[in-house]
Amino acid sequence: MFLFKTLQSTFPGVDRATGFFGCLTPRADAQSSAESRRRFLDTYGAEPLLAMETPSLTVNLGFGPGVTFDSDPTGRVTIVLQGELFLEGCRDAAAVAHRYLEMGKDFARDLNGSFALLVVDRVMDRVMLGTDRIGSQRVLHGIKAGSHWVGSDVGVLPTERFRIDPVGVAWYLANGITHAGRTPYAGIRALPRASLNYVSSSGIESTRYWDVSPSPDGIGAGDREMAEELVRRLMRAVRRQLSDDPVPYLSLSGGWDSASIAGLFADAAGVEDVRCFSYVHGRTRPGSDPFVARQLAETLGYEHRMYQSYHGSMVRHIRSNARLGRGTAPPVDEVHAWEALERDVRTVPNPVLFVGDHYLGDNAFRRVYHGRHAPGKMREFHRVRWLAPHLPRGMYQAFVEGVGEDIAGVQEAAGPGRSRGYYFLDQRFPNTLVPWRRQFPGRFMKVRWPLMDYELLDWTEMISQEQRASCIYQRAVEKALPRVFQLPRARTHGYLVDLRNESSSQAHQLRYAAAEVDSRLDEALPPDLAGTLVDLVLREGDLLGKLRRKVSGRVGRAQVTWRKRLGLVPIGTRVARHRVLRNYLILREALARDGVKRSRASR
């Protein structure tokens, strides 16, 4: 029997979203180990909290809150755990170390939780970085001057040593996020989900230990049996994630997912104190998300608060998104609501945010569409072809080809016949939803996904394609939670910002704010592009522009409608100019040089 001692430590000046970070350097002799430690000290201004060595590598790490590490009594294996586990008998780094010694490289497959791991095996001369099935704890990796730099937040990596990646910039302009593992920095990539990544002196090699592989015919069980099994697994998932007695916060909307979690809290787990909240812009309108959410919370007897999503300043909105998202998270309309929530939970012990993202459901049309065209919500760069005349010669085509090659690579790796659901799990969830959740609320509280529990992922492999396309999830929770779904679903969001109008009315402030920033984005795009985009948004807001938009919008909607009726794949719509302007300004602010960041922080 092994005896482990669990240690937890925090690196000064980092928050909960930071996780572990540091450098892994090839070890030739004692002098190279000292050089690795010096590099860490020069980068972070402090000594590493954990320093380890294998015959070939030196590992120096710092931590944010919530990271634990353990070594077995012989000193052979050290496990660094970022995040949390919900597997019975395996909930901490000590248990993971024991599991690794018993099972070897198969240890990660059935770990249930939201985690990233670093494994140091001195006997096998092995250093591995592991991610969970859904990629809910990001790990970024880059190699510079012979050292592997790792971290879950781009803000703790030495980004000044990496050049700006033009293709990463193109991704962000068109999508508001990067896919295919890219970041705005060339050489810094996000490690894939469900993978073990072996670090060596020559590089890093990734292997998948799990992938979703639903059977077309399922296990042959009927709809009723599968729906009942789904509800049982939902109940167990919620109870597991409440086992440490957190103070639950629920981002409650008028849709299906968060409403299901609220109903499970009340009717399955018997939780009496759930602090529900919603976002609102202006007043609460009947039929909107916050209106329906408030009705639902009252029905269940839960507290409900409204947070204003936007306070009227686009400059503040952009700077908040850049400060929190760092150019690796999508622009968030309700960023000011998250700032207000952070102030409210400062004195709350063990606050945990529960969110309703899930991987359930699909249909045949989406399988055909995503087999032929850009999967999920990955937009090709030609969706912003209106920008081509305003870019230097050859740049637009290079952006189109770079993003297109990434999309083709994702489709080739996925293999034929992959569904929309697969691309959601493989790309949209880890590259869009995880950065949003972790870098906004995840900086000040834990985030949990009960609908992404491993038992539910296993359930999706047991149902047939017909069951997956038949809204079995909605029908199951509607029957199991009748008092939740007796209320109508929301018809409108009720919290989104009119970006076109706000950008047009505050164009001069945006132009000035962009000119004030000395940004590394100018390495990839013309410095005067901000002014060009502002002019285009202003032109779109005049009378002629409004008429042109109205006509083109009606034509576009008619084309989509008729192509669907004819069974054809719908055409892609262009990305609006005001959205590209916001993406550009957020990325410009996020890539501001350090001197500009420091001067603004001191104001």
XYZ file of C-alpha atoms in Angstrom:
603
model
C 0.000 0.000 0.000
C 1.308 3.419 -0.953
C 1.249 6.405 1.350
C 0.982 9.798 -0.331
C 1.175 13.292 1.013
C -0.896 15.832 -0.932
C 0.555 19.296 -1.229
C -1.123 22.399 -2.539
C 0.559 25.682 -3.237
C -0.103 28.940 -5.008
C 2.234 31.034 -7.108
C 2.060 34.741 -6.245
C -0.024 36.946 -8.511
C -2.024 34.289 -10.411
C -5.710 33.346 -10.304
C -7.706 30.115 -10.372
C -7.725 29.887 -14.182
C -3.932 29.782 -14.379
C -3.351 26.138 -13.437
C 0.229 24.890 -13.674
C 2.852 26.594 -15.840
C 6.581 26.553 -16.413
C 9.328 25.110 -18.585
C 10.632 21.638 -19.377
C 14.227 21.664 -20.624
C 16.436 18.880 -22.032
C 19.026 17.887 -19.462
C 22.560 17.217 -20.637
C 24.374 17.889 -17.372
C 24.065 19.722 -14.052
C 24.781 23.020 -15.786
C 21.745 22.638 -18.087
C 19.516 22.052 -15.027
C 20.766 25.301 -13.504
C 20.127 27.082 -16.826
C 16.518 25.812 -16.864
C 15.937 27.174 -13.366
C 17.436 30.513 -14.400
C 15.093 30.721 -17.400
C 12.124 30.167 -15.111
C 13.350 32.832 -12.683
C 13.958 35.352 -15.496
C 10.480 34.746 -16.940
C 8.378 34.767 -13.760
C 10.518 36.709 -11.296
C 10.330 33.954 -8.682
C 11.748 30.513 -7.971
C 9.736 27.483 -9.166
C 7.430 25.883 -6.607
C 8.269 22.435 -7.941
C 11.556 21.360 -9.559
C 12.029 17.781 -10.800
C 14.448 15.855 -12.979
C 14.398 12.753 -15.132
C 17.499 11.382 -16.869
C 16.672 13.531 -19.929
C 14.524 16.483 -18.760
C 14.407 19.166 -16.078
C 10.924 20.322 -15.016
C 10.319 23.678 -13.276
C 6.737 24.650 -12.440
C 4.613 27.299 -10.753
C 0.926 26.914 -9.795
C -2.337 28.734 -9.517
C -4.986 27.883 -6.879
C -6.411 24.385 -7.046
C -3.310 22.589 -8.348
C -2.053 19.624 -6.296
C 0.948 17.332 -6.689
C 2.095 14.039 -5.154
C 4.992 11.589 -5.362
C 4.998 7.937 -4.400
C 7.265 6.874 -1.474
C 9.973 5.556 -3.817
C 10.154 8.888 -5.640
C 9.555 7.235 -8.994
C 6.382 9.070 -10.071
C 5.140 12.606 -9.480
C 1.640 13.658 -10.582
C 0.623 17.298 -10.942
C -3.171 17.650 -11.075
C -4.954 20.744 -12.367
C -8.738 20.711 -11.911
C -10.825 18.098 -10.099
C -11.889 14.457 -10.337
C -15.270 12.852 -9.602
C -14.325 9.182 -9.933
C -15.066 7.120 -6.835
C -11.773 6.168 -5.189
C -9.762 8.493 -7.438
C -10.298 12.143 -6.539
C -6.812 13.580 -6.029
C -3.252 13.481 -7.293
C -2.345 10.720 -4.826
C -4.972 8.381 -6.247
C -3.921 9.221 -9.826
C -0.313 8.340 -8.987
C -1.412 5.008 -7.537
C -3.592 4.370 -10.605
C -0.693 5.178 -12.954
C 1.623 2.732 -11.181
C -1.018 -0.008 -11.465
C -2.293 0.620 -15.009
C 0.544 2.355 -16.854
C -0.453 4.435 -19.878
C -4.103 3.246 -19.666
C -4.591 5.122 -16.396
C -6.324 8.168 -17.956
C -9.059 6.577 -20.066
C -11.772 6.328 -17.407
C -10.824 9.255 -15.181
C -14.059 11.188 -14.646
C -13.640 14.903 -14.128
C -12.333 18.195 -15.431
C -8.551 17.954 -15.338
C -5.137 18.338 -16.893
C -2.195 16.265 -15.692
C 1.575 16.360 -15.761
C 3.190 12.972 -15.122
C 6.889 12.636 -14.344
C 8.142 9.035 -14.326
C 11.817 9.011 -13.396
C 12.356 5.277 -13.919
C 10.812 5.241 -17.412
C 12.359 8.659 -18.199
C 8.884 9.844 -19.194
C 7.189 13.256 -18.936
C 3.571 13.391 -20.100
C 0.940 16.108 -20.320
C -2.598 14.703 -20.216
C -5.965 16.310 -20.996
C -9.450 15.062 -20.128
C -11.955 13.651 -22.620
C -13.609 16.984 -23.378
C -10.621 19.317 -23.064
C -12.208 21.268 -20.218
C -8.790 22.227 -18.815
C -6.711 23.749 -21.607
C -2.965 23.196 -21.791
C -0.952 25.418 -24.141
C 2.494 24.386 -25.325
C 5.313 26.100 -27.180
C 9.012 25.416 -27.788
C 11.554 28.234 -27.672
C 15.351 28.097 -27.319
C 15.185 24.380 -26.609
C 12.698 24.656 -23.699
C 9.094 23.450 -23.667
C 6.867 26.149 -22.163
C 3.486 24.985 -20.845
C 0.509 26.681 -19.189
C -3.282 26.787 -19.295
C -3.335 30.569 -19.848
C -1.419 32.335 -22.612
C -0.779 35.178 -20.148
C 1.730 33.063 -18.194
C 3.728 32.002 -21.239
C 6.692 34.082 -22.510
C 4.692 35.282 -25.529
C 7.162 38.097 -26.265
C 9.553 35.389 -27.521
C 7.047 34.087 -30.107
C 6.108 35.903 -33.309
C 2.479 36.672 -34.178
C 0.808 33.971 -36.269
C -0.973 35.468 -39.332
C -3.264 32.445 -39.679
C -4.193 32.641 -35.995
C -5.048 36.319 -36.548
C -7.187 35.393 -39.572
C -9.063 32.830 -37.469
C -9.820 35.421 -34.802
C -10.981 38.086 -37.262
C -13.490 35.776 -38.941
C -14.559 33.667 -35.944
C -13.742 35.612 -32.784
C -11.727 32.539 -31.736
C -9.064 30.205 -33.078
C -9.565 26.536 -33.956
C -7.394 23.558 -34.888
C -5.246 24.156 -31.791
C -3.988 27.557 -32.942
C -3.430 30.681 -30.874
C -2.448 34.189 -32.034
C 1.193 33.200 -31.407
C 3.147 31.068 -33.890
C 4.416 27.957 -32.143
C 2.046 28.120 -29.153
C -0.655 25.495 -29.622
C -3.431 24.041 -27.479
C -2.919 20.343 -26.782
C -5.771 18.150 -28.076
C -8.469 16.815 -25.774
C -8.359 13.200 -24.535
C -4.653 12.963 -25.229
C -1.380 11.970 -23.617
C 1.411 14.203 -24.873
C 4.939 12.844 -24.473
C 7.610 15.497 -24.029
C 11.177 14.701 -25.048
C 14.348 16.516 -25.975
C 13.345 16.279 -29.648
C 9.766 17.586 -29.360
C 6.286 16.525 -28.273
C 4.168 13.618 -29.521
C 0.410 13.298 -28.929
C -1.693 10.136 -28.753
C -5.460 9.923 -28.221
C -6.576 7.604 -25.425
C -10.327 7.987 -26.075
C -12.627 9.142 -28.820
C -16.377 9.174 -29.202
C -17.486 6.300 -31.423
C -21.283 5.889 -31.426
C -22.698 2.815 -33.084
C -25.155 3.583 -35.944
C -27.631 1.080 -34.460
C -26.888 1.696 -30.777
C -27.370 -1.204 -28.366
C -30.853 -1.992 -29.636
C -32.725 -0.630 -26.624
C -35.969 1.270 -27.139
C -36.534 4.993 -26.670
C -38.196 4.538 -23.288
C -35.365 2.470 -21.811
C -32.695 4.827 -23.136
C -34.532 7.914 -21.873
C -34.880 6.401 -18.403
C -31.196 5.446 -18.389
C -30.281 9.001 -19.404
C -32.220 10.470 -16.468
C -30.550 8.065 -14.018
C -27.117 9.077 -15.286
C -28.026 12.766 -15.120
C -29.024 12.362 -11.476
C -25.805 10.557 -10.588
C -23.702 13.191 -12.391
C -25.329 16.042 -10.469
C -24.939 14.271 -7.116
C -21.264 13.558 -7.816
C -20.560 17.215 -8.540
C -22.336 18.285 -5.343
C -20.401 15.855 -3.138
C -18.050 18.506 -1.688
C -20.977 20.697 -0.493
C -20.338 23.737 -2.732
C -22.390 26.910 -2.844
C -23.996 26.327 -6.257
C -24.317 29.209 -8.702
C -26.321 28.530 -11.850
C -26.218 30.637 -15.007
C -29.928 30.159 -15.696
C -31.512 30.773 -19.087
C -34.906 30.098 -20.603
C -33.656 27.153 -22.657
C -33.297 23.439 -21.933
C -29.876 22.810 -20.454
C -29.508 25.062 -17.423
C -33.225 24.552 -16.711
C -32.587 20.790 -16.578
C -29.753 21.306 -14.082
C -31.988 23.529 -11.919
C -34.691 20.853 -11.927
C -32.196 18.130 -11.036
C -30.879 20.242 -8.160
C -34.394 20.666 -6.801
C -36.115 17.344 -7.572
C -33.249 14.818 -7.672
C -30.632 16.174 -5.256
C -32.891 18.164 -2.919
C -30.591 21.202 -2.907
C -32.277 24.069 -1.062
C -29.850 26.933 -1.746
C -29.016 27.515 -5.417
C -28.071 31.038 -6.430
C -29.436 31.507 -9.927
C -28.616 34.504 -12.078
C -29.241 35.746 -15.604
C -28.009 38.575 -17.813
C -30.236 41.393 -19.015
C -29.691 44.429 -21.213
C -32.072 47.221 -20.273
C -35.406 46.157 -18.847
C -36.645 42.583 -18.587
C -39.054 41.811 -21.417
C -41.717 39.056 -21.267
C -40.657 35.944 -23.142
C -36.947 36.750 -22.899
C -34.246 34.562 -21.346
C -34.004 36.472 -18.033
C -37.811 36.724 -17.738
C -38.373 32.968 -18.129
C -35.350 32.196 -15.917
C -36.762 34.319 -13.102
C -40.125 32.515 -13.379
C -38.371 29.144 -13.219
C -36.270 30.113 -10.188
C -39.411 31.294 -8.363
C -41.157 28.014 -9.204
C -38.280 26.031 -7.661
C -37.899 28.365 -4.683
C -34.415 29.557 -5.614
C -32.836 32.991 -5.351
C -32.487 34.785 -8.683
C -30.473 37.892 -9.615
C -30.248 39.960 -12.766
C -26.905 41.331 -13.977
C -26.682 44.015 -16.627
C -24.663 42.604 -19.518
C -23.493 45.962 -20.898
C -23.032 49.407 -19.355
C -22.956 51.593 -22.457
C -19.242 51.928 -23.281
C -17.879 49.916 -26.201
C -14.316 50.872 -25.255
C -14.796 49.425 -21.766
C -16.526 46.379 -23.262
C -13.576 45.723 -25.594
C -10.912 46.290 -22.952
C -12.645 43.980 -20.477
C -12.869 41.255 -23.132
C -9.199 41.717 -24.019
C -8.040 41.729 -20.387
C -9.893 38.530 -19.502
C -9.926 36.705 -22.838
C -6.301 37.552 -23.807
C -7.082 36.915 -27.471
C -7.671 33.188 -26.842
C -11.330 33.372 -25.714
C -14.343 34.522 -27.760
C -15.804 38.019 -27.319
C -18.436 37.835 -24.579
C -21.506 40.085 -24.762
C -22.172 39.807 -21.013
C -18.601 40.530 -19.871
C -19.774 43.251 -17.455
C -22.140 40.767 -15.797
C -19.192 38.471 -15.036
C -17.306 41.388 -13.494
C -20.294 42.112 -11.235
C -20.614 38.442 -10.256
C -16.938 38.368 -9.304
C -17.511 41.177 -6.813
C -20.482 39.316 -5.312
C -18.742 35.960 -4.709
C -15.538 37.262 -3.104
C -16.662 36.360 0.419
C -18.566 33.161 -0.452
C -16.873 29.897 0.665
C -16.448 27.314 -2.113
C -18.562 28.947 -4.836
C -19.054 26.733 -7.899
C -20.588 27.760 -11.210
C -22.669 25.066 -12.949
C -23.177 25.513 -16.692
C -25.362 23.641 -19.160
C -23.078 22.913 -22.122
C -23.761 19.390 -23.360
C -22.969 16.843 -26.054
C -26.336 15.285 -26.894
C -28.293 15.257 -30.151
C -27.652 15.326 -33.900
C -29.487 14.858 -37.198
C -28.879 13.538 -40.703
C -28.893 16.945 -42.451
C -26.126 18.263 -40.190
C -24.062 15.119 -40.805
C -24.229 15.757 -44.569
C -23.482 19.479 -44.226
C -20.482 19.096 -41.962
C -19.088 16.281 -44.077
C -18.860 18.635 -47.062
C -18.278 22.085 -45.648
C -16.651 23.851 -42.704
C -17.686 21.798 -39.653
C -19.508 23.231 -36.666
C -19.175 26.990 -36.410
C -15.730 27.170 -37.988
C -16.052 29.991 -40.514
C -13.822 30.066 -43.570
C -12.068 33.386 -44.134
C -13.903 34.026 -47.392
C -16.892 34.922 -45.187
C -15.131 38.299 -44.842
C -14.316 38.734 -48.534
C -15.488 42.353 -48.266
C -12.231 42.975 -46.358
C -10.014 41.907 -49.303
C -9.681 45.374 -50.954
C -8.432 46.827 -47.667
C -5.597 44.335 -47.117
C -2.143 44.339 -48.742
C -1.800 42.381 -51.962
C -1.787 38.629 -51.387
C -2.730 38.838 -47.687
C -6.426 38.024 -48.152
C -5.646 34.941 -50.251
C -3.014 33.793 -47.733
C -5.595 34.099 -44.945
C -8.185 32.139 -46.957
C -5.697 29.364 -47.719
C -4.315 29.204 -44.166
C -7.718 28.878 -42.500
C -8.885 26.505 -45.245
C -5.893 24.208 -44.688
C -6.634 24.103 -40.957
C -10.279 23.176 -41.592
C -9.254 20.494 -44.089
C -6.800 19.111 -41.521
C -9.524 18.935 -38.865
C -11.849 17.095 -41.269
C -9.122 14.684 -42.367
C -8.221 13.870 -38.755
C -11.901 13.355 -37.930
C -12.385 10.851 -40.724
C -15.426 10.339 -42.988
C -18.992 10.477 -41.728
C -18.304 12.569 -38.638
C -21.340 14.419 -37.306
C -21.973 17.940 -36.090
C -21.895 16.540 -32.559
C -18.362 15.254 -33.060
C -17.114 18.663 -34.210
C -18.845 20.278 -31.259
C -16.943 17.984 -28.886
C -13.673 18.124 -30.806
C -13.507 21.828 -31.741
C -16.255 24.104 -30.497
C -16.311 22.945 -26.889
C -12.545 23.005 -26.125
C -11.714 26.007 -28.343
C -14.714 28.290 -27.760
C -16.768 27.319 -24.710
C -13.908 26.257 -22.431
C -11.855 29.480 -22.883
C -15.038 31.504 -22.310
C -15.962 29.628 -19.117
C -12.454 29.371 -17.685
C -11.131 32.838 -18.500
C -14.201 34.807 -17.403
C -15.992 33.152 -14.404
C -13.239 30.539 -14.068
C -10.811 33.177 -12.773
C -12.682 33.526 -9.478
C -14.694 30.307 -9.009
C -14.727 26.662 -10.047
C -16.716 25.749 -13.165
C -18.475 22.389 -13.538
C -20.265 20.744 -16.476
C -22.695 18.100 -15.117
C -24.135 17.441 -18.599
C -20.644 16.551 -19.884
C -20.082 13.861 -17.236
C -18.323 10.762 -18.554
C -21.346 8.553 -17.889
C -23.335 10.789 -20.232
C -20.611 10.662 -22.888
C -20.755 6.859 -22.643
C -24.552 7.013 -22.983
C -24.257 8.847 -26.310
C -22.307 5.868 -27.671
C -25.172 3.535 -26.712
C -28.000 5.258 -28.601
C -28.742 4.886 -32.285
C -28.502 7.660 -34.857
C -32.298 7.804 -35.059
C -32.596 8.215 -31.289
C -29.907 10.892 -31.292
C -31.798 12.844 -33.958
C -35.208 12.453 -32.287
C -34.715 14.929 -29.430
C -34.543 12.084 -26.923
C -32.728 14.303 -24.421
C -35.448 16.973 -24.461
C -38.217 14.392 -24.213
C -36.485 12.604 -21.331
C -35.957 15.669 -19.138
C -39.395 17.067 -19.988
C -40.998 13.907 -18.632
C -38.673 13.616 -15.610
C -38.956 17.280 -14.570
C -42.566 18.308 -15.293
C -42.692 21.402 -13.071
C -39.610 22.813 -14.798
C -40.884 22.388 -18.337
C -44.488 23.379 -17.725
C -43.219 26.911 -18.353
C -42.739 27.993 -21.992
C -39.187 28.281 -23.319
C -37.700 31.717 -23.948
C -38.320 33.331 -27.353
C -35.542 35.942 -27.260
C -32.180 36.408 -25.554
C -32.933 39.707 -23.839
C -29.320 40.499 -22.986
C -27.465 40.835 -26.297
C -25.897 44.140 -27.260
C -26.800 45.882 -30.521
C -23.201 45.852 -31.669
C -23.914 47.525 -35.000
C -25.622 50.532 -33.435
C -23.185 50.788 -30.514
C -20.150 50.557 -32.804
C -21.566 53.162 -35.166
C -22.574 55.639 -32.446
C -19.222 55.292 -30.643
C -17.033 55.078 -33.739
C -14.826 58.040 -32.821
C -14.096 56.661 -29.325
C -13.204 53.300 -30.867
C -10.919 54.947 -33.414
C -9.117 56.874 -30.672
C -8.823 53.825 -28.398
C -7.272 51.769 -31.229
C -4.760 54.514 -32.087
C -3.742 54.706 -28.412
C -2.556 51.090 -28.348
C 0.903 50.021 -29.497
C 0.055 46.444 -30.449
C 1.936 43.462 -31.791
C -1.039 42.895 -34.081
C 0.628 45.392 -36.421
C 3.151 42.638 -37.200
C 0.399 40.774 -39.088
C -2.053 43.492 -40.218
C -1.747 47.082 -41.516
C -1.673 49.537 -38.570
C -4.368 51.701 -40.188
C -6.868 48.830 -40.482
C -8.703 50.007 -37.349
C -9.596 53.313 -39.016
C -10.658 51.496 -42.183
C -12.975 49.167 -40.264
C -14.487 52.081 -38.340
C -15.190 53.881 -41.637
C -16.821 50.761 -43.067
C -19.078 50.406 -40.018
C -20.047 54.087 -40.257
C -20.826 53.696 -43.953
C -22.962 50.648 -43.180
C -24.927 52.697 -40.654
C -25.964 55.466 -43.043
C -29.269 55.440 -44.967
C -27.876 53.781 -48.096
C -26.063 51.174 -46.041
C -29.209 50.300 -44.103
C -31.160 49.884 -47.361
C -28.410 47.707 -48.848
C -28.344 45.508 -45.722
C -32.107 45.125 -45.742
C -32.201 43.966 -49.360
C -29.203 41.628 -49.071
C -30.587 40.178 -45.838
C -33.897 39.276 -47.432
C -32.183 37.765 -50.456
C -29.846 35.753 -48.252
C -32.669 34.396 -46.095
C -34.651 33.433 -49.202
C -31.649 31.570 -50.626
C -31.152 29.612 -47.395
C -34.871 28.744 -47.194
C -35.105 27.444 -50.757
C -31.852 25.507 -50.604
C -33.130 23.739 -47.490
C -36.430 22.897 -49.219
C -34.518 21.486 -52.175
C -32.310 19.431 -49.858
C -29.183 21.409 -50.719
C -26.469 22.557 -48.353
C -27.130 26.185 -47.298
C -24.683 28.818 -48.440
C -22.443 30.570 -45.941
C -23.350 34.094 -44.924
C -20.808 36.877 -44.564
C -19.520 37.989 -41.185
C -20.861 41.472 -40.412
C -18.428 44.379 -40.431
C -19.192 45.471 -36.886
C -18.367 41.973 -35.604
C -15.033 41.923 -37.407
C -14.348 45.400 -35.977
C -14.972 44.132 -32.442
C -12.829 41.032 -33.012
C -10.024 43.192 -34.383
C -10.120 45.718 -31.529
C -10.202 43.008 -28.836
C -7.268 41.192 -30.425
C -5.376 44.471 -30.867
C -5.852 45.261 -27.184
C -4.966 41.713 -26.102
C -1.710 41.841 -28.087
C -0.693 45.263 -26.737
C 2.978 45.483 -25.892
C 3.852 45.158 -22.197
C 4.771 48.828 -21.798
C 1.323 49.919 -22.946
C -0.360 47.432 -20.624
C 1.615 48.692 -17.649
C 0.964 52.381 -18.376
C -2.772 51.827 -18.700
C -2.894 49.744 -15.498
C -1.288 52.602 -13.583
C -3.943 55.157 -14.605
